[in-house]
Structures are given as C-alpha cells and as structure tokens.
Amino acid sequence: MSFDEGFKNENRIYRVVSSWAYNDGNQFFSQGVPLPLTPAMRNDFSPYIEKISAIENSVGLIKINNVAGKEQLKAIENVFYVEPDFFEIFNYNWLSGNYASLKNPNSVVLSKEMAEKFFGNWKNALGKNINYEGNLNYTVTGIIDDVAENNSVPLKIMLSYKSFKDRNLEKWGSVGSNSESYFKLKPNVNIETLNGPLKSFLKKYYTEKAPGKEGHIFQPLSDIHYNDKFGNFSGRIMPIKQLYGLGVIGFFLIITASINFINLATAQAISRSKEVGVRKVMGSQRSQLVTQFLTETLTIVLISVLIGSVLTEIALPGMQSLFDAKISFSIFQHPIILVFMLLLVVFVSLLAGFYPAIVMSGFNPALAIKNKISANTGGLGLRKILVVVQFTITVTLIIGTLVILQQMKYIREQPLGFNPTAIAMVDLLNDSLKTQRFATFKTQLKQVPGIKEVSFCRTAPSSQNNNGSTFSYNGGKDADFQVNTKNADEDYLKTFDLKLVAGRNLVKSDTTNEYMVNETLLKKLNIRNPNEAIGKMISMGDMKAPIVGVIQDFKNKSLHETIDPILIGSLKPRYFYAAIKLNSKQITGTMKVVEEIWQNTFPESVYNQSFLDDQINAYYQGEKIMGTLFKVFAGVIIFISFIGLFGLISFVATQRTKEVAIRKVLGASTIELVKMLNGSFLVMVFIANLVAWPLAYLFVSKWLNGFAYRIEISIWPFALAMLISMAITLITVSIRSYKAAVANTIDALKYE
C-alpha cells in the first residue's frame, strides 16, 4: 500500500490514459496515449497544468566500451526516453548532475545501481559514454539515487526524449502502451475543472472518423498501482479489492480468536467467583476488578504478539516467494508496523477482555463466597450466539476456498485452442541487418534433433502484448470494432497446433500479401459460413490483402477476458520472437544448443528466452496467491474453532458432571449421554451454516464475475462446507463428552 508515495505534491500528480467506446457496447482502455498528445496538452491546458511530460518505455542492447574502445559489457536493458519536465513533476534524489541536461539529445541519466553496474563506481560515471542499440552513443550527464521498488515507473536508464524517433510522432490514431504522459496540476486547481477543456481538446484533435469514440481519463497517481484496467511500466498491480479482502479475512481471524477467549473466559468465570467475592469483601471497587481482568487479557495478548512476531519472521520467506516481492518486517524501516501492532494489542485486549471483565466484576460477593453463582453466569445465550458467529465465518471461508480451488482447476483444464507445452519464446532483434539472418537462424534450428517446429512471430497466440487496429472488410466502411493483429510466418499454425476450419495456411513470403482470421472476427461481421470469407479483401491502413484461411478460435488473453477478433499476417520486420517447439524429454540439452546457435548468428547482442507455459501461468498469479492464502486461512480458522469448541465442551462437561453421573445411575447409556452433550453444539453449527450460505454465495458470485470463463456455482461446496463443519463439531465434542460419559460415577457423587 506504499506504492508511488513520498513525492512532493503527489496529490496533484496525474497520468493521462486512453479509452475507446464502441457501438457494440464494448470499451477498451490503455495506459498509453498518442505521441502528439503531450505537446498538445502542454499548449492547450497551460492555464491548469504546471508541468506535463511524455515518457516512452523501450528495451534494447546497451554496450559499454573501455578506454581502448574494446567492448567490456553488453546487456539487454529496460530504458525510458524522458523529458526534463518529468523531474519537475516527480522529485528524485540527484547524486550528480541535473535533469536540465536531458534537454540535449544523446544525453543519458543513470540510477546509482546502473552506474555501478556499467562503470564500477557511480562517482566515475559522469561524462562517460554508453552505446544503445548499436548506432547511438549517449553521454552520462546525471546520476539519481536508486528508485524504490514500490514505484510504478522503475527508472534505471533515462535517455533524452529528443533522441526518440518514431513514425507515429504526429499520428493521433496510434496508441501504444509504451507511451505514457504525466502532469502536475497548478495549486488550487481541481481536476474536475479539466472536464470542459478536455471535451474541446477531443473535438479539436480527433478529427478522423473512427469506429471507436476516443476519450482520455486523468488518473490520480495514487490509483495507478491498484487499477488493473490500465497497467503500468513496473508490471506490478495489486487490485485494491484484493488487499481489502485480505484485511477483512485477517479481521475475521482476530474476531474468531477473540470469540474463543470471550466464550472460555465467561464460561470459566464461576471458577473465579470466590476470588472476586473475597476481593470485594476486602474493599476492591468494581473498576479495579475490571482493570485487573483487562490487564490479565492484555498480558496474554502481548505474549501472543511476541510469539506471532517470531512466527511472522519464520513465514516471511514463504510469503516473499508467494508474492514474488521483497517483504520486510522491520519496525525500524517501517514504524507503521509497530503502530499497527500496538493498536492491535489494544483492540484485541478490549474486544476479548472487556465483556468477561464486566461479567466477573459484577458478581454478588455474598453469593460468590458461598459458591452460589450460577453456571450460566456470563450469558449462556451470548455464548451460543458467539459460537454461531464463529462457525459462520469458518463455513464462509471453507466455501470460498473450495470455489476458488474449483475455478483454478477449471482454468488449468480449460482448452486454450492451441498447445503451449514445451514452447520456448526466444527474443529476436528487429533492425534491417539482423532480419537478413533470420532464414539462416531458422534453418540451423530445424536441424537440431530436439526441436520439432520453429516459427517467427510478433507474439504467441496468448499474450498480454496485443495490437489493436481498425479495418474494413470487402471494400465496405470501417468495422465498428478493432481487430487484434498478429504477425507470424507460415510455420505458426504447426508450432502452436492451431486448427484451420476453412481455406489454407499462409505461404512463405517476405511481404504481407494475405491474411488468416479467427471465427470470432467472422461472427462479429455476421458471416456464418467460414468459406464465404475466403478470398475477400481486408484493408488496414495502407495495406490490403485477401483472407486465405479461417482459424478455429483460441484464447488470446487470460480467461478473465473474452476472445478478440484476430487477424494473422506475415511482416518480417515485426517479428519479435522465435517460437521453438521442443521435445519435452530433451528441453535442457536442446536449449543449450539453441543458445549456441543464437550467439553465433547474433554475436553482437544478448540472448534472452522464456517459456510460454510460464507466461500463461503468470496471468493467474493473483488468483494463485488468493487460493494459497485462503487454504492457509481456512486451515487456521478451523484449528481456532476446534480449540474453542473443545474448551467450551470441556467446561460444559465439567459443570454437568453430577448431572451425567445421576443420569448414568438411573440407566442412561454412554451413547445417550454423548448425544445429550453434543445436541446443542450441532444445532448451533447447523444454524451457522444457514447464515453462512447466502453470505458465501454473494462473495463467490462477485469473485467469479471477474472471469469471462467461469464455473457455475453448484451446491456441493456448500454441502461439503456443512459436512466439514459438522464433522469438526462432532469429533471435537464427542471426544470430550465421551470422556465425561465414561467417568466413574462414584467420584462425581461420593460427597452428595
């Protein structure tokens, strides 16, 4: 929750994001903006905006040469083209140089970490040169302190924006997620004030008729990390509802444990009645007794917090692995943790201790000394209500856990429409010299025994990197939806096991002269027979080509989203990856050979690869975390409920020892006695289930609405949760009540 905090006037900082609304009711959002937007807003919004800056993300090859001009380091790095105004919006700690130098082309600012990686000591970096993408040398003109990990813009290498070249610098119709824009409002200007000027701005610059109605939203800096609608440069998003969900579950755990304490403390109050009576006779005030009992509870809670802190330290490595992030439990680094722990101690002490303290301090001293306090003192009705509340929470969590696990299983087993198994995605370089070596690289790869297929493509069938474009079909007007464009060669279908339903595959070609489309595209165009589309022309920008094949639908994003209309064509300079289908039994050895071939073909660059399976699994990282945490929480809460029930039945059994003995003497069987002691507890847990079911249904249906492909809610998670809760109750209560039922009756009655 500390992302993007600590900047001066951070409440005045906003990001401009883009939106499109289509006639079919669909909306599309992007973190990116058209490249001409920033200079246009700098001019048109000058009465309201103090500073605005464009920032462009890119990835490329960095080379560092030594004094003699010999290469000493090369690495693929994330870089940002940044305008100087960016550093007037965000205040970073400058170790050397200043941001004004970024007004000059071919200048670069480095973070301390990068300066030390490239030059050994950051103090030696100023004035040195780095080479980016083989053709441009940049002079180091500034060093900033390392940017905190909890930042949505992970700045490490910042190039002058004046060095940025792109064919779309003047185009309003092209938006990429690599192009962002940030601004700082003038003091005392409200963000709502910009709504009017924004409408005029959209009319002024978006003059071309497009199928989607363009719009822009001003997103507060504080919203960027939590809003999964847009995305950010760090790639790290934690939807705020997930954080609140974890907070609510944590709160429920504390409530459940506190209920145990209240139940046991009030139930055992009778055993301390004599002590209370004696203290009152000796002159103790009720307020003094309340303070005494609260202090006892506070001591227990303090000891619990200390043990909890030790357990937290033990659990941290597992938590870091689960969240794939650095998690610190240092109260010196984060004093807020100490404040939270102190507030927790006070809250739990009052929650768990106040009611028992009031009950016990209110005993009549005369009755207390004579042992005449009733066993039901402390509210038998309240104890029953608390058991119902406790098991309502338990059952809700069990149902939630079962549904999450069921949905995750459904996702794993859902057919994607292609085969992602054992496919390595190896990065390719796109300058004109390197594209000439692609054919040689592919030929050599196909000769390796462990490689089944090789395809050059812009992206895999399923990818988070998607390109949308407007198009027209068969000479008609532009369609009222965008098409997702993928560039691929003639081996794409075989490599990913994609199925043709009509027409043929792409032919081997160096130019884009034909397209394949998916079934969803035809459905959106109201074409029922795929063969009707074969030979029809698709116009997209300056390119026009016929449809030669129709592919069976495949999932091109995560299962949170529906399938896009997709168009596949071949365009060599737009190939970003070599997709290599491997023999799954020879992956390790084969990948070593692939790396050798790559290094020999592209010796001037750096090899990088990933596996498609891992990329697809990453879509569901949030759900995986939630599933794991729910399993842990459900286990803990079941354990807490088990302890609470055992303690309560132990007390009840002790209080009813004589009653059980008399019933036994009068002929009651052990089973009848166990049933008698169990009955009220099973009724309470049954009522808890009835309360929990509608609550759990609301929670799981809301969670499942986040998936385009989801399970239907069935009765079995609810029935299983009831079975589990009843079984826990039956086992826990029966163990203790059986012990009471078989106890020697003489021991219970010999003093009567």
Short mmCIF file of C-alpha atoms in Angstrom, two decimals, residues 418-424 495 580-582 584 587 612-613:
data_model
loop_
_atom_site.label_atom_id
_atom_site.label_comp_id
_atom_site.label_asym_id
_atom_site.label_seq_id
_atom_site.Cartn_x
_atom_site.Cartn_y
_atom_site.Cartn_z
CA PHE A 418 -3.62 -24.16 -29.02
CA ASN A 419 -0.84 -26.16 -27.35
CA PRO A 420 1.52 -24.08 -25.14
CA THR A 421 3.50 -27.08 -23.83
CA ALA A 422 7.30 -27.11 -24.27
CA ILE A 423 7.44 -23.92 -26.38
CA ALA A 424 10.38 -21.57 -25.81
CA THR A 495 4.21 -24.74 -33.96
CA ILE A 580 10.56 -23.08 -30.72
CA LYS A 581 8.52 -26.26 -30.11
CA LEU A 582 10.72 -28.73 -28.23
CA SER A 584 9.66 -32.30 -23.80
CA ILE A 587 14.41 -29.50 -23.17
CA LEU A 612 5.08 -19.91 -22.94
CA ASP A 613 3.63 -22.06 -20.12
#
